[in-house]
PDB file of C-alpha atoms in Angstrom:
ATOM      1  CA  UNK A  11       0.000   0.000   0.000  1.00 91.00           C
ATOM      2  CA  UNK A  12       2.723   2.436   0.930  1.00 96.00           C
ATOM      3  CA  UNK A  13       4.570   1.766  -2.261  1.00 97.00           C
ATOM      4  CA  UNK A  14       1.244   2.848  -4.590  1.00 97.00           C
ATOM      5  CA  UNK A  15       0.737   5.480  -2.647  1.00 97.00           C
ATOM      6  CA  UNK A  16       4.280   6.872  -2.911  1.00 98.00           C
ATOM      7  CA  UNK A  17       3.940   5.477  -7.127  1.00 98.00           C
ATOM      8  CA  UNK A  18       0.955   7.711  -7.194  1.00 98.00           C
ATOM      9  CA  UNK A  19       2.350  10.778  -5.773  1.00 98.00           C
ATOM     10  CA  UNK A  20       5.710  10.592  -8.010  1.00 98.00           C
ATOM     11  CA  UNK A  21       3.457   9.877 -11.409  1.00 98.00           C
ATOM     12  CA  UNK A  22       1.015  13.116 -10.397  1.00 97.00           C
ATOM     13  CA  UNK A  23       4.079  15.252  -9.742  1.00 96.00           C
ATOM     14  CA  UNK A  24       6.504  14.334 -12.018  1.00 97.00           C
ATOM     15  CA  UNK A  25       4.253  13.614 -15.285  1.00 97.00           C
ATOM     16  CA  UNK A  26       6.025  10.134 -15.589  1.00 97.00           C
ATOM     17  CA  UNK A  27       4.220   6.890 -16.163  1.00 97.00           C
ATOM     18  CA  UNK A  28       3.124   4.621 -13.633  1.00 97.00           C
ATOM     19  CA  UNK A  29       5.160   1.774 -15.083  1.00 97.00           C
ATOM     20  CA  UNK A  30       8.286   3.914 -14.953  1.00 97.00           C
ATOM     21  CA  UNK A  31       8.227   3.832 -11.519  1.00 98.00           C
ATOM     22  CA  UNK A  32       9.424   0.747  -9.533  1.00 98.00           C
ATOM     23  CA  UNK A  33      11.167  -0.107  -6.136  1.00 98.00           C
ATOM     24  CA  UNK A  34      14.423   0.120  -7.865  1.00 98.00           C
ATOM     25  CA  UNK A  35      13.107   3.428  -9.677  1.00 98.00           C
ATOM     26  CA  UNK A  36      16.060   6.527  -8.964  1.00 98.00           C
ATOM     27  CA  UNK A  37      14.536  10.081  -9.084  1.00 97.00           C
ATOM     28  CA  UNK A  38      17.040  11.785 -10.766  1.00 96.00           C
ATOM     29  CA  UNK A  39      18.578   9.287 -12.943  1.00 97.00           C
ATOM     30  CA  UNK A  40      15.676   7.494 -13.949  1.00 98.00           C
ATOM     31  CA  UNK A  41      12.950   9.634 -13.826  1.00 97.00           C
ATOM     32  CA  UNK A  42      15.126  13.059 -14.243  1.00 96.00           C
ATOM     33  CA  UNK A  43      13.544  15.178 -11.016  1.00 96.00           C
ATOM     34  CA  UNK A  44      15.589  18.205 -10.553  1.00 95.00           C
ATOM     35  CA  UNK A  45      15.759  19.028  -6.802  1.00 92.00           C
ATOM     36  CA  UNK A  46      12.374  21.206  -7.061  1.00 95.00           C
ATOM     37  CA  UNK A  47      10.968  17.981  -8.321  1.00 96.00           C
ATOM     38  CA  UNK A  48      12.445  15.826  -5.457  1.00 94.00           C
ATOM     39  CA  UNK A  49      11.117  18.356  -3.185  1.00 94.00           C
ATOM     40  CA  UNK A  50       7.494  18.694  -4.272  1.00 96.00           C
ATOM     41  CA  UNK A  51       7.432  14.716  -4.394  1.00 97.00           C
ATOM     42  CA  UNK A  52       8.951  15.199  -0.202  1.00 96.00           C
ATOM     43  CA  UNK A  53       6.390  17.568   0.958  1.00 97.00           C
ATOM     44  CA  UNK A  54       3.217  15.386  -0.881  1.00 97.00           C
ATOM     45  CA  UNK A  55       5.164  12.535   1.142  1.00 97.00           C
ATOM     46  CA  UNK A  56       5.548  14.086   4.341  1.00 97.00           C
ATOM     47  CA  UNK A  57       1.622  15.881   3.815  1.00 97.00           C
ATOM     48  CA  UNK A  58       0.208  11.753   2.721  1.00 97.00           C
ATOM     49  CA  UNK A  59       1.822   9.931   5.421  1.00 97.00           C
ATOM     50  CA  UNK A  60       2.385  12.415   8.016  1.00 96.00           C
ATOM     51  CA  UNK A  61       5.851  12.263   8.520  1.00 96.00           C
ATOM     52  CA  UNK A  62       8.999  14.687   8.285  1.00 96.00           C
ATOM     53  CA  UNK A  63      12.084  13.771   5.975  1.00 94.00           C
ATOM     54  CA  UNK A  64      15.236  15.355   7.658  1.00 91.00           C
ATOM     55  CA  UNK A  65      17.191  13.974   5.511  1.00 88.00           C
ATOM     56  CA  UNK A  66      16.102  13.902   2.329  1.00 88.00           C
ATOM     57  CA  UNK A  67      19.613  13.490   0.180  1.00 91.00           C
ATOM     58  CA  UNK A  68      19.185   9.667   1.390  1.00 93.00           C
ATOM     59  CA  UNK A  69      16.162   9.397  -0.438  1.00 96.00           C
ATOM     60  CA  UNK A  70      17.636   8.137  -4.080  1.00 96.00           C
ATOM     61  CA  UNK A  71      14.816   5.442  -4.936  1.00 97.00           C
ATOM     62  CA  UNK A  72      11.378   4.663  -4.839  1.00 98.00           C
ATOM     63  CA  UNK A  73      12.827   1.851  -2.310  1.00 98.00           C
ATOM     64  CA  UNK A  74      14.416   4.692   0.225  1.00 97.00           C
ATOM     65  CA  UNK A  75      11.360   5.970  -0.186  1.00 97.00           C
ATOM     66  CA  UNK A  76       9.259   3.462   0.981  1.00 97.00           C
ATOM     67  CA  UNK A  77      11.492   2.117   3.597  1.00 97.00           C
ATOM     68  CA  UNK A  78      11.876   5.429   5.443  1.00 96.00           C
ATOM     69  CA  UNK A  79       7.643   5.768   5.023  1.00 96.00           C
ATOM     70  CA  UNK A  80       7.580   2.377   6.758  1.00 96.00           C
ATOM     71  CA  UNK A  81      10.379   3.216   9.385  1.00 95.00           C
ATOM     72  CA  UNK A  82       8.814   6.695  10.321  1.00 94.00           C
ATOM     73  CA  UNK A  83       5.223   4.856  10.332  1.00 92.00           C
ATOM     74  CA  UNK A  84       5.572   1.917  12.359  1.00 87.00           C
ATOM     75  CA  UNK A  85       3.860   2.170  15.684  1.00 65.00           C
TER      76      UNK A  85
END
């Protein structure tokens, strides 16, 4: 669930396709976000899962991604 939530938010804000993005998916790289991108994608993260990324240059993949989500959501 986390993952097609985070898929969701990086196809609306980044005008790729869904298939595009995939665990092993890298922002810049793959999908070519400039860091506006990558930080529009980071603040619909932190607003969808209610969280805060501090440190967001450790965020490279759709995998770092959705590991920190499940990290900073686990109760």
């Amino acid at each position: 669930m986390i993952f097609e939530k985070i898929r969701e938010i990086v196809v609306e804000q980044l005008g790729v396709n869904e298939e595009d993005v995939k665990l092993e998916t890298r922002f810049i790289e793959d999908l070519e976000a400039d860091s506006l991108d990558l930080f529009q994608v980071i603040m619909e993260l932190e607003d969808a899962f209610d969280v805060k990324v501090e440190e967001v240059e450790n965020i490279k993949t759709v995998a770092d991604a959705v590991n920190f989500i499940e990290k900073a959501t686990e109760k």
